[in-house]
Coordinates of C-alpha atoms (C1' of nucleotides) in Angstrom, one line a residue:
Chain A
X214 CA 0.4 17.1 -10.5
X215 CA 3.5 18.9 -9.4
X216 CA 4.1 20.7 -6.9
X217 CA 5.0 24.0 -8.0
X218 CA 1.2 23.9 -9.6
X219 CA -0.5 23.4 -6.6
X220 CA 1.4 26.0 -5.0
X221 CA 0.7 28.5 -7.8
X222 CA -2.5 30.9 -7.1
X223 CA -3.2 31.9 -10.7
X224 CA -3.2 27.7 -11.8
X225 CA -4.9 25.8 -9.1
X226 CA -7.6 24.0 -10.2
X227 CA -11.1 25.2 -10.8
X228 CA -12.5 23.1 -8.0
X229 CA -10.1 24.1 -5.7
X230 CA -10.9 27.9 -6.5
X231 CA -14.1 27.7 -5.5
X232 CA -13.4 26.2 -2.4
X233 CA -11.0 29.1 -1.7
X234 CA -14.1 31.3 -2.4
X235 CA -16.8 29.6 -0.1
X236 CA -14.1 29.2 2.3
X237 CA -13.4 33.2 2.5
X238 CA -18.0 33.7 2.0
X239 CA -17.7 31.8 5.5
X240 CA -14.9 33.6 7.0
X241 CA -17.0 36.8 5.5
X242 CA -19.8 35.5 7.9
X243 CA -17.9 35.5 10.7
X244 CA -17.0 32.0 11.0
X245 CA -13.8 30.6 11.0
X246 CA -12.7 27.9 8.6
X247 CA -10.5 25.7 11.5
X248 CA -12.1 25.8 14.5
X249 CA -9.8 25.1 17.6
X250 CA -11.9 22.3 18.9
X251 CA -15.7 21.1 19.5
X252 CA -17.1 18.0 22.2
X253 CA -19.4 15.1 20.8
X254 CA -21.7 13.4 22.6
X255 CA -21.1 10.0 20.7
X256 CA -19.8 8.8 17.8
X257 CA -22.1 7.9 14.4
X258 CA -22.5 4.5 15.6
X259 CA -23.2 5.5 19.2
X260 CA -25.7 7.6 18.1
X261 CA -27.5 5.1 15.2
X262 CA -27.7 2.7 18.3
X263 CA -29.4 5.0 20.5
X264 CA -32.4 5.1 18.3
X265 CA -35.9 2.8 18.7
X266 CA -38.2 3.1 16.5
X267 CA -41.0 3.6 19.3
X268 CA -38.8 7.3 19.6
X269 CA -40.6 8.2 16.5
X270 CA -39.3 11.7 15.6
X271 CA -38.3 12.4 18.5
X272 CA -35.5 10.4 19.6
X273 CA -32.3 11.4 21.8
X274 CA -29.9 14.5 20.6
X275 CA -27.0 13.4 20.2
X276 CA -23.9 15.9 18.8
X277 CA -21.5 14.0 16.2
X278 CA -18.2 15.2 14.3
X279 CA -17.1 13.7 11.0
X280 CA -15.6 14.9 7.2
X281 CA -18.5 14.9 5.4
X282 CA -18.4 12.3 3.1
X283 CA -21.7 13.0 0.9
X284 CA -23.4 16.2 0.1
X285 CA -27.0 16.4 -0.8
X286 CA -28.6 19.9 -1.3
X287 CA -31.9 19.8 -2.1
X288 CA -33.4 23.6 -2.0
X289 CA -34.4 24.0 1.3
X290 CA -33.1 21.6 2.8
X291 CA -30.3 18.7 2.6
X292 CA -28.8 15.5 3.3
X293 CA -25.3 13.9 3.4
X294 CA -22.9 11.5 5.6
X295 CA -20.7 12.5 8.6
X296 CA -17.9 10.1 8.5
X297 CA -15.8 9.2 11.8
X298 CA -13.9 7.0 13.7
X299 CA -16.7 4.6 13.9
X300 CA -18.8 4.7 10.4
X301 CA -21.1 6.8 9.4
X302 CA -24.3 8.6 10.0
X303 CA -26.8 10.7 7.5
X304 CA -27.6 13.9 8.9
X305 CA -30.8 16.0 7.3
X306 CA -30.5 19.9 7.5
X307 CA -34.2 21.4 7.1
X308 CA -33.8 25.4 6.8
X309 CA -36.8 26.1 8.7
X310 CA -34.8 24.6 11.5
X311 CA -32.1 27.0 11.2
X312 CA -32.0 29.5 9.7
X313 CA -29.6 31.9 10.9
X314 CA -26.8 29.2 10.6
X315 CA -28.3 28.6 7.0
X316 CA -25.9 30.3 5.0
X317 CA -23.1 28.7 6.3
X318 CA -24.8 25.5 5.5
X319 CA -25.3 26.3 2.1
X320 CA -21.2 27.0 2.1
X321 CA -20.5 23.4 2.7
X322 CA -18.2 21.1 1.0
X323 CA -17.7 17.9 -0.2
X324 CA -14.8 16.7 2.8
X325 CA -15.0 20.0 5.6
X326 CA -15.2 18.7 9.0
X327 CA -18.6 19.8 11.2
X328 CA -20.1 19.3 14.1
X329 CA -23.8 18.7 13.8
X330 CA -26.4 18.6 17.0
X331 CA -30.0 17.4 16.3
X332 CA -32.1 14.2 17.2
X333 CA -31.9 11.1 15.8
X334 CA -35.3 9.7 13.5
X335 CA -35.2 7.5 11.1
X336 CA -36.8 9.0 7.3
X337 CA -39.0 8.1 4.9
X338 CA -36.8 6.2 3.3
X339 CA -35.9 4.4 6.6
X340 CA -32.4 5.3 7.0
X341 CA -31.3 6.4 10.5
X342 CA -30.5 10.1 10.5
X343 CA -29.7 13.2 12.5
X344 CA -32.5 16.3 12.2
X345 CA -29.9 19.0 12.7
X346 CA -30.7 21.6 15.6
X347 CA -27.2 23.1 14.9
X348 CA -24.6 23.1 12.8
X349 CA -20.2 23.6 13.1
X350 CA -17.7 23.9 10.8
X351 CA -15.2 22.7 11.8
X352 CA -12.4 22.4 9.6
X353 CA -12.6 23.4 6.0
X354 CA -11.6 21.3 3.2
X355 CA -9.9 23.6 0.4
X356 CA -9.0 20.4 -1.7
X357 CA -11.2 18.0 -3.1
X358 CA -10.3 14.0 -2.2
X359 CA -10.6 12.0 -5.2
X360 CA -13.6 10.1 -3.7
X361 CA -15.3 8.0 -6.1
X362 CA -19.3 7.9 -6.5
X363 CA -20.5 4.9 -4.0
X364 CA -23.5 2.9 -5.0
X365 CA -25.5 0.2 -3.2
X366 CA -28.0 -2.1 -5.1
X367 CA -31.2 -3.4 -3.1
X368 CA -29.3 -6.2 -1.8
X369 CA -26.6 -3.9 0.1
X370 CA -23.7 -4.8 -2.2
X371 CA -21.8 -1.8 -2.7
X372 CA -19.8 -1.2 -6.1
X373 CA -17.8 1.9 -6.4
X374 CA -17.5 4.5 -9.8
X375 CA -14.3 6.1 -10.1
X376 CA -12.4 7.0 -7.4
X377 CA -8.6 6.5 -6.7
X378 CA -7.3 3.4 -7.5
X379 CA -3.8 4.7 -9.1
X380 CA -1.3 3.0 -6.9
X381 CA 1.0 5.9 -7.2
X382 CA -0.9 8.4 -5.8
X383 CA -2.6 5.9 -3.0
X384 CA 1.1 5.4 -1.5
X385 CA 2.3 8.7 -2.4
X386 CA -0.8 10.4 -0.7
X387 CA -1.6 7.9 1.7
X388 CA -3.7 10.1 3.4
X389 CA -6.3 10.4 0.5
X390 CA -6.6 6.9 0.4
X391 CA -7.1 6.1 3.8
X392 CA -9.2 8.9 3.7
X393 CA -11.7 7.5 1.0
X394 CA -11.2 4.0 1.8
X395 CA -12.5 2.6 4.9
X396 CA -12.0 -1.0 3.9
X397 CA -7.9 0.2 4.0
X398 CA -8.0 2.0 7.3
X399 CA -9.3 -1.2 8.1
X400 CA -6.3 -3.0 7.2
X401 CA -4.8 -1.1 9.6
X402 CA -6.6 -1.5 12.3
X403 CA -6.2 -5.6 11.9
X404 CA -2.5 -4.9 12.5
X405 CA -2.3 -3.0 15.4
X406 CA -4.6 -5.8 17.1
X407 CA -2.4 -8.3 15.4
X408 CA 1.0 -6.8 17.2
X409 CA -1.1 -6.4 19.9
X410 CA -2.1 -10.0 20.3
X411 CA 1.5 -10.5 19.7
X412 CA 2.9 -8.9 22.2
X413 CA 0.5 -9.8 24.9
X414 CA 1.4 -13.4 24.0
X415 CA 4.9 -12.9 24.9
X416 CA 4.7 -11.2 27.9
X417 CA 2.3 -13.2 29.4
X418 CA 4.6 -15.9 29.0
X419 CA 7.3 -13.5 30.9
X420 CA 9.6 -12.7 27.3
X421 CA 10.3 -9.2 28.1
X422 CA 10.8 -6.3 25.4
X423 CA 13.8 -4.6 24.5
X424 CA 15.1 -2.2 21.9
X425 CA 18.2 -2.5 20.3
X426 CA 20.3 -0.2 18.4
X427 CA 19.5 0.4 14.6
X428 CA 22.5 2.7 13.9
X429 CA 25.1 -0.8 14.4
X430 CA 29.4 0.2 13.4
X431 CA 28.8 -3.5 12.4
X432 CA 25.6 -5.9 11.3
X433 CA 24.6 -8.8 10.9
X434 CA 22.2 -11.8 11.7
X435 CA 20.6 -11.7 8.0
X436 CA 22.4 -12.5 4.8
X437 CA 21.5 -8.6 3.0
X438 CA 23.7 -5.7 2.0
X439 CA 22.8 -2.4 4.5
X440 CA 22.2 1.1 4.2
X441 CA 25.1 2.6 5.1
X442 CA 25.5 6.3 6.9
X443 CA 28.1 8.2 8.7
X444 CA 27.8 9.5 12.5
X445 CA 29.7 13.1 12.0
X446 CA 30.4 13.6 15.5
X447 CA 32.2 10.4 15.6
X448 CA 33.5 10.6 11.8
X449 CA 32.8 6.4 11.7
X450 CA 30.5 5.0 9.4
X451 CA 27.5 3.1 10.9
X452 CA 25.0 0.8 9.1
X453 CA 21.3 0.9 9.8
X454 CA 20.5 -3.0 11.2
X455 CA 19.4 -5.6 9.1
X456 CA 18.4 -7.9 11.8
X457 CA 18.5 -7.5 15.5
X458 CA 19.5 -11.2 16.1
X459 CA 23.2 -10.8 17.4
X460 CA 22.0 -8.0 19.4
X461 CA 19.6 -9.9 21.6
X462 CA 21.8 -12.6 22.1
X463 CA 23.9 -10.4 23.8
X464 CA 21.4 -10.3 26.3
X465 CA 20.9 -13.6 26.8
X466 CA 24.5 -13.5 27.9
X467 CA 23.7 -10.7 30.3
X468 CA 20.7 -13.1 32.1
X469 CA 17.3 -12.0 30.6
X470 CA 16.1 -15.4 29.6
X471 CA 13.1 -14.3 27.3
X472 CA 13.7 -11.5 24.8
X473 CA 11.8 -10.3 22.2
X474 CA 11.8 -7.4 20.0
X475 CA 9.2 -5.7 17.4
X476 CA 11.1 -3.4 15.1
X477 CA 12.1 -1.9 11.7
X478 CA 15.3 -4.0 10.2
X479 CA 16.6 -2.0 6.5
X480 CA 17.6 -4.0 3.6
X481 CA 19.2 -2.2 0.8
X482 CA 17.6 -4.6 -1.9
X483 CA 15.4 -4.2 -4.7
X484 CA 11.7 -3.8 -3.9
X485 CA 8.6 -6.0 -5.2
X486 CA 5.5 -6.6 -3.7
X487 CA 7.0 -8.6 -1.0
X488 CA 10.1 -6.6 -0.1
X489 CA 10.0 -3.0 0.7
X490 CA 13.6 -1.7 2.3
X491 CA 12.0 -0.9 5.7
X492 CA 10.0 -3.4 7.2
X493 CA 9.4 -4.7 10.8
X494 CA 10.7 -7.7 12.4
X495 CA 10.1 -10.0 15.2
X496 CA 12.2 -11.6 17.1
X497 CA 12.5 -13.0 20.3
X498 CA 15.3 -15.6 22.3
X499 CA 14.0 -18.0 24.8
X500 CA 17.2 -19.5 27.3
X501 CA 16.9 -23.1 27.8
X502 CA 14.8 -23.7 24.4
X503 CA 15.8 -25.5 20.7
X504 CA 13.8 -25.3 17.5
X505 CA 11.1 -27.7 19.0
X506 CA 10.3 -25.5 21.2
X507 CA 10.1 -22.6 19.0
X508 CA 7.9 -25.3 16.4
X509 CA 5.4 -25.1 19.2
X510 CA 5.9 -21.6 20.2
X511 CA 5.4 -20.6 16.6
X512 CA 2.1 -23.1 16.5
X513 CA 1.0 -21.7 19.2
X514 CA 0.8 -17.7 18.3
X515 CA -0.5 -18.3 15.3
X516 CA -2.9 -21.1 15.6
X517 CA -4.1 -18.6 18.5
X518 CA -4.1 -15.0 16.5
X519 CA -5.8 -16.8 13.5
X520 CA -8.5 -17.5 15.8
X521 CA -8.3 -14.1 17.6
X522 CA -8.8 -12.8 14.0
X523 CA -11.4 -15.1 12.2
X524 CA -12.7 -17.3 15.6
X525 CA -11.5 -20.2 13.9
X526 CA -8.4 -21.6 12.6
X527 CA -9.0 -21.5 9.6
X528 CA -8.0 -18.0 6.8
X529 CA -10.1 -18.4 3.1
X530 CA -6.9 -17.1 0.7
X531 CA -7.6 -16.9 -2.6
X532 CA -9.8 -20.0 -2.9
X533 CA -7.2 -21.6 -1.0
X534 CA -8.2 -22.4 2.8
X535 CA -5.0 -22.4 5.2
X536 CA -5.3 -24.4 7.8
X537 CA -3.7 -23.2 11.0
X538 CA -5.2 -25.6 13.2
X539 CA -1.5 -27.3 15.1
X540 CA 0.6 -29.1 14.5
X541 CA 1.9 -27.9 11.6
X542 CA 2.9 -30.0 8.6
X543 CA 6.8 -30.6 8.6
X544 CA 9.1 -31.2 5.9
X545 CA 12.2 -32.4 6.1
X546 CA 14.6 -29.7 3.6
X547 CA 16.9 -32.9 2.6
X548 CA 14.3 -35.3 1.8
X549 CA 11.9 -33.1 1.1
X550 CA 13.9 -31.9 -2.2
X551 CA 15.5 -35.5 -2.4
X552 CA 11.4 -36.3 -3.2
X553 CA 11.3 -33.9 -5.9
X554 CA 14.4 -33.8 -7.6
X555 CA 16.4 -36.9 -6.2
X556 CA 19.3 -34.7 -5.4
X557 CA 20.4 -35.2 -1.8
X558 CA 21.9 -31.2 -1.8
X559 CA 24.1 -32.4 1.0
X560 CA 26.1 -35.0 -0.7
X561 CA 25.3 -32.9 -4.6
X562 CA 28.5 -31.6 -6.1
X563 CA 27.9 -27.9 -7.5
X564 CA 27.8 -28.8 -10.8
X565 CA 25.2 -31.5 -10.4
X566 CA 22.8 -28.9 -8.6
X567 CA 23.5 -26.8 -11.5
X568 CA 22.7 -28.9 -13.6
X569 CA 19.5 -30.4 -12.0
X570 CA 18.6 -26.2 -12.5
X571 CA 19.0 -25.5 -15.7
X572 CA 17.2 -28.6 -16.3
X573 CA 13.8 -27.7 -14.7
X574 CA 14.5 -24.3 -16.0
X575 CA 15.5 -22.2 -13.4
X576 CA 16.0 -18.6 -14.6
X577 CA 18.5 -17.8 -11.7
X578 CA 20.9 -15.1 -13.5
X579 CA 24.4 -16.1 -11.8
X580 CA 23.7 -19.8 -11.5
X581 CA 27.4 -20.6 -13.4
X582 CA 28.7 -18.4 -10.3
X583 CA 26.2 -19.9 -7.5
X584 CA 28.3 -22.3 -5.3
X585 CA 27.6 -24.3 -2.3
X586 CA 24.9 -22.9 0.4
X587 CA 23.4 -20.5 -2.2
X588 CA 23.1 -23.1 -4.8
X589 CA 21.9 -25.6 -2.5
X590 CA 18.9 -22.4 -1.3
X591 CA 18.5 -21.6 -5.0
X592 CA 17.7 -26.1 -5.5
X593 CA 14.8 -25.2 -2.7
X594 CA 13.5 -22.4 -4.3
X595 CA 12.8 -24.0 -7.0
X596 CA 12.0 -27.8 -6.2
X597 CA 10.0 -27.0 -2.8
X598 CA 9.3 -23.7 -1.5
X599 CA 5.8 -23.2 -4.7
X600 CA 4.3 -26.7 -2.9
X601 CA 4.7 -24.9 0.9
X602 CA 1.1 -23.7 0.9
X603 CA -0.3 -25.3 4.4
X604 CA 1.2 -24.0 7.0
X605 CA 4.0 -25.5 7.2
X606 CA 7.7 -26.0 8.7
X607 CA 10.8 -27.4 6.7
X608 CA 13.2 -27.9 9.0
X609 CA 17.0 -29.1 8.6
X610 CA 18.7 -26.7 6.9
X611 CA 22.7 -27.4 5.5
X612 CA 25.1 -25.9 7.5
X613 CA 26.7 -23.3 4.9
X614 CA 22.9 -21.7 5.1
X615 CA 22.7 -21.2 8.4
X616 CA 26.1 -19.7 9.8
X617 CA 24.2 -18.7 12.9
X618 CA 22.6 -21.9 13.6
X619 CA 23.7 -24.6 16.1
X620 CA 24.6 -28.4 14.1
X621 CA 22.2 -30.5 14.0
X622 CA 22.3 -33.4 17.1
X623 CA 22.3 -36.0 14.6
X624 CA 23.8 -34.5 11.3
X625 CA 26.8 -32.6 11.5
X626 CA 25.8 -31.6 8.0
X627 CA 22.5 -30.3 8.9
X628 CA 21.5 -27.7 11.9
X629 CA 18.7 -27.2 13.6
X630 CA 16.6 -24.4 12.1
X631 CA 13.3 -24.4 10.4
X632 CA 11.4 -22.0 8.0
X633 CA 7.4 -21.9 8.3
X634 CA 6.1 -21.4 5.2
X635 CA 2.3 -19.6 4.2
X636 CA 1.2 -19.5 1.2
X637 CA 4.6 -20.0 -0.7
X638 CA 5.5 -17.3 1.5
X639 CA 8.4 -17.3 4.0
X640 CA 6.8 -16.3 7.4
X641 CA 9.2 -17.5 10.3
X642 CA 12.9 -18.4 10.2
X643 CA 14.2 -20.2 13.6
X644 CA 16.7 -21.8 14.9
X645 CA 18.8 -23.5 17.9
X646 CA 21.0 -20.8 18.6
X647 CA 24.6 -21.8 18.0
X648 CA 26.3 -20.5 21.4
X649 CA 30.0 -22.3 21.1
X650 CA 31.7 -19.6 20.6
X651 CA 34.9 -21.5 19.1
X652 CA 32.5 -23.2 16.2
X653 CA 30.8 -19.5 16.4
X654 CA 34.1 -18.4 15.0
X655 CA 34.7 -21.4 12.8
X656 CA 31.2 -19.9 10.8
X657 CA 32.0 -16.6 10.6
X658 CA 36.0 -17.1 9.4
X659 CA 34.1 -19.2 6.7
X660 CA 31.9 -16.1 5.8
X661 CA 34.7 -14.1 5.3
X662 CA 36.6 -16.2 3.4
X663 CA 33.1 -15.7 1.6
X664 CA 32.8 -12.1 1.1
X665 CA 36.6 -12.2 0.2
X666 CA 35.2 -14.9 -2.8
X667 CA 32.8 -12.1 -3.7
X668 CA 29.6 -12.9 -1.6
X669 CA 28.6 -9.4 -0.4
X670 CA 25.8 -10.8 1.3
X671 CA 28.2 -12.5 3.6
X672 CA 29.0 -11.8 6.9
X673 CA 31.7 -10.0 8.4
X674 CA 33.4 -11.1 11.7
X675 CA 31.7 -9.5 15.0
X676 CA 34.4 -9.9 17.3
X677 CA 32.6 -8.9 20.1
X678 CA 29.7 -11.0 19.5
X679 CA 32.5 -13.7 20.2
X680 CA 33.5 -12.3 23.1
X681 CA 29.8 -12.0 24.4
X682 CA 29.5 -16.1 23.9
X683 CA 32.8 -16.8 25.7
X684 CA 30.7 -15.4 28.9
X685 CA 28.7 -18.3 28.1
X686 CA 24.8 -18.6 26.5
X687 CA 22.7 -20.9 27.8
X688 CA 21.4 -22.9 25.3
X689 CA 18.5 -21.0 23.6
X690 CA 16.0 -20.8 21.1
X691 CA 15.5 -18.3 18.5
X692 CA 12.4 -16.9 15.9
X693 CA 12.3 -14.2 13.7
X694 CA 9.0 -13.6 12.2
X695 CA 8.4 -11.2 9.3
X696 CA 5.3 -9.3 10.3
X697 CA 4.0 -6.9 7.4
X698 CA 4.2 -10.9 5.9
X699 CA 1.7 -12.0 8.9
X700 CA -0.5 -9.0 7.9
X701 CA -0.3 -9.8 4.8
X702 CA -1.4 -13.2 4.9
X703 CA -3.9 -11.9 7.7
X704 CA -5.3 -9.0 6.3
X705 CA -5.5 -11.6 2.1
X706 CA -3.3 -8.9 0.6
X707 CA -0.5 -9.5 -2.0
X708 CA 1.1 -6.9 -2.2
X709 CA 3.4 -5.7 1.3
X710 CA 2.8 -1.9 0.2
X711 CA -1.1 -2.7 1.0
X712 CA 0.5 -3.0 5.0
X713 CA 2.4 -0.3 5.6
X714 CA 1.5 3.0 5.9
X715 CA 3.7 4.5 3.6
X716 CA 5.5 2.2 1.6
X717 CA 9.4 3.3 0.1
X718 CA 8.7 5.5 -2.8
X719 CA 11.2 6.7 -4.9
X720 CA 11.1 10.7 -4.2
X721 CA 8.4 13.0 -6.0
X722 CA 10.5 15.1 -8.6
Chain B
rG85 C1' 19.4 -3.8 -13.0
rG86 C1' 17.2 -7.1 -17.4
rG87 C1' 11.9 -7.7 -20.7
rG88 C1' 7.5 -6.2 -21.8
rG89 C1' 2.5 -2.4 -20.5
rC90 C1' 1.3 2.3 -19.3
rG91 C1' 0.9 8.1 -18.6
rU92 C1' -5.2 12.1 -22.0
rA93 C1' -10.0 17.7 -17.5
rG94 C1' -10.2 17.4 -10.2
rC95 C1' -11.3 11.2 -10.1
rU96 C1' -12.1 7.0 -13.2
rC97 C1' -11.5 6.0 -18.3
rA98 C1' -12.8 6.5 -24.2
rG99 C1' -10.7 8.9 -28.7
rC100 C1' -10.3 3.9 -35.3
rC101 C1' -6.5 4.7 -40.5
rG102 C1' -2.4 11.1 -38.2
rG103 C1' -6.9 16.2 -39.4
rU104 C1' -6.6 20.3 -34.6
rA105 C1' -10.4 16.9 -27.6
rG106 C1' -15.0 13.4 -24.9
rA107 C1' -18.2 10.9 -21.5
rG108 C1' -19.5 10.0 -16.0
rC109 C1' -18.7 11.5 -11.5
rA110 C1' -16.9 16.0 -8.9
rA111 C1' -17.0 21.7 -10.1
rG112 C1' -20.0 26.7 -10.9
rG113 C1' -25.3 29.0 -11.7
rG114 C1' -30.8 27.8 -11.6
rA115 C1' -35.6 24.4 -9.5
rC116 C1' -36.7 21.5 -5.3
rU117 C1' -38.9 21.4 3.1
rU118 C1' -37.9 13.3 4.2
rU119 C1' -33.3 12.5 0.0
rU120 C1' -29.5 8.8 -0.6
rA121 C1' -26.1 7.3 -7.2
rA122 C1' -31.2 12.5 -5.5
rU123 C1' -33.4 14.5 -9.8
rC124 C1' -33.7 18.6 -14.1
rC125 C1' -32.4 22.5 -16.9
rC126 C1' -28.0 26.0 -18.1
rU127 C1' -22.2 26.1 -17.6
rA128 C1' -17.2 26.2 -17.0
rG129 C1' -12.8 22.8 -17.2
rG130 C1' -6.7 20.3 -21.1
rU131 C1' 0.6 23.1 -22.8
rC132 C1' -3.2 14.8 -24.2
rG133 C1' 4.0 13.2 -18.8
rU134 C1' 8.6 16.0 -20.8
rG135 C1' 11.9 17.4 -25.0
rG136 C1' 12.7 16.3 -29.8
rG137 C1' 11.6 14.5 -34.7
rU138 C1' 8.4 12.3 -39.5
rU139 C1' 4.8 15.4 -41.9
rC140 C1' 1.2 20.7 -45.1
rG141 C1' -0.6 18.6 -40.0
rA142 C1' 0.5 14.4 -34.3
rG143 C1' -3.1 12.4 -28.5
rU144 C1' -2.6 9.0 -32.1
rC145 C1' 3.9 7.3 -35.7
rC146 C1' 9.5 7.3 -34.3
rC147 C1' 13.6 8.5 -30.6
rA148 C1' 15.1 10.3 -25.4
rC149 C1' 14.1 11.1 -20.6
rC150 C1' 10.8 10.9 -16.5
rG151 C1' 7.3 8.5 -13.1
rC152 C1' 4.3 4.3 -12.7
rC153 C1' 2.8 -1.1 -12.8
rC154 C1' 3.7 -6.4 -14.1
rU155 C1' 7.5 -9.3 -14.2
rC156 C1' 12.4 -11.4 -14.0
rA157 C1' 17.0 -11.0 -11.3
rC158 C1' 18.7 -9.8 -5.6
rC159 C1' 15.2 -11.1 -0.9
rA160 C1' 12.8 -12.0 4.1

RNA sequence: GGGGGCGUAGCUCAGCCGGUAGAGCAAGGGACUUUUAAUCCCUAGGUCGUGGGUUCGAGUCCCACCGCCCUCACCA
């Protein structure tokens, strides 16, 4: 529906017209369509829990409030369900119980917010219900929610006929999606619990939560294209951050030994089922730790989190049982690829890697122009990544892929870096942080060469970051975890948009 | 950005070989004082995404555009 149509009085749908007539009729009774406040005594769940069958028809009196989500007027009596934050409860309204309010009752619409006073009892049909003695209109609904018909069969299974299913409408009008889908609200409750758990986990381990700039004069910490903006007063170009990394490590130079940030990163890339232009990232840095410590911390955090969510260490996802019992499986980046492709990415030439990719049908569009680190990454994606269903650490990435990671202590062609894969998706990226300013300078210089050669995702040279490292940064382990993807895994969702309240959309025309 | 698919009532969807628009739910009127997919009777509701074209005639065929979905590319 277009905005013009929604705002044009004469083109309003007949359904909305009927609701506006009801509003006028309610106001004609002297009842405001929108109340200022309401005092309830119980939530729906609390009211249900109060009732005991020994009470018969004389259960305790409760005052509840919520949205009218079903409405079955039946002559001189009416039934409906109120939905609030805790669930639903049935209400029963009998004309003879509230003759003065009956005209108002007849003007109620589905989706109105109302408050109801009455005693709890159990109907003949067996449902615990409020026998209404007073009704208050709290907010009129002038636009019907796109709700389907929910049918519950004798075994208690529910099936919805119709309803809001169009993804475009669901995400554009997330308020309507949330209003008619309690299970969607549950995903975001799970999300909040998860993030809360992570904060407690880190706080308990003496990590300090910090906030670093979102608007940055120079972006870095990942390979991605940024969003660009402009500061008027400074008349200068600024970038929305693509990662927190370089600022957080500056804080270790400053003397904080354990820091973390949970915030939004912004990457100006395509959108699909696992990418939203802005997304939530956890990054943490721990002094005197290396990537082995980060693996242990990852195992503790995720196994504890899965336990917190499910009571066990397993997640059932798409017919696969994901087992988060530590320790997680480990596979060597180089050895893992060699086992499946006979390629040693440390020594293989670019043409050899391209050949191997072509033979297995890689469809990378610019295979011919990829080189070095980018080719190694492509080989990994082609040969190893699809096999990583169970939680698996992939360790020791080649140096060209990891300009901020420290050289491996036993192989100078590699870095001490790992990524954790779950269900074929990357969830965590971590390394022993490079803290030698001279080596970091050389890595940046190499990035600048790649940028000059056409890689527009290569790092810029960050001289201030080098200056910070020159003051001295302790040995440090660092870790980044994509929170949205974590929630996807925990909630069993295949699209990132299901776990972001307002996912990015093309503007409505 | 490439490829494929879709767009019909408030919602979910039918609509055949091109012949002038249909259902369920929601809505309006009526009956019904323990219903729960309430039931029963009646009624209304559509510029078929937009703009062109072909045709005596287009929801249907063709072209373009807009939007969404899937997929590939980029990426976490």
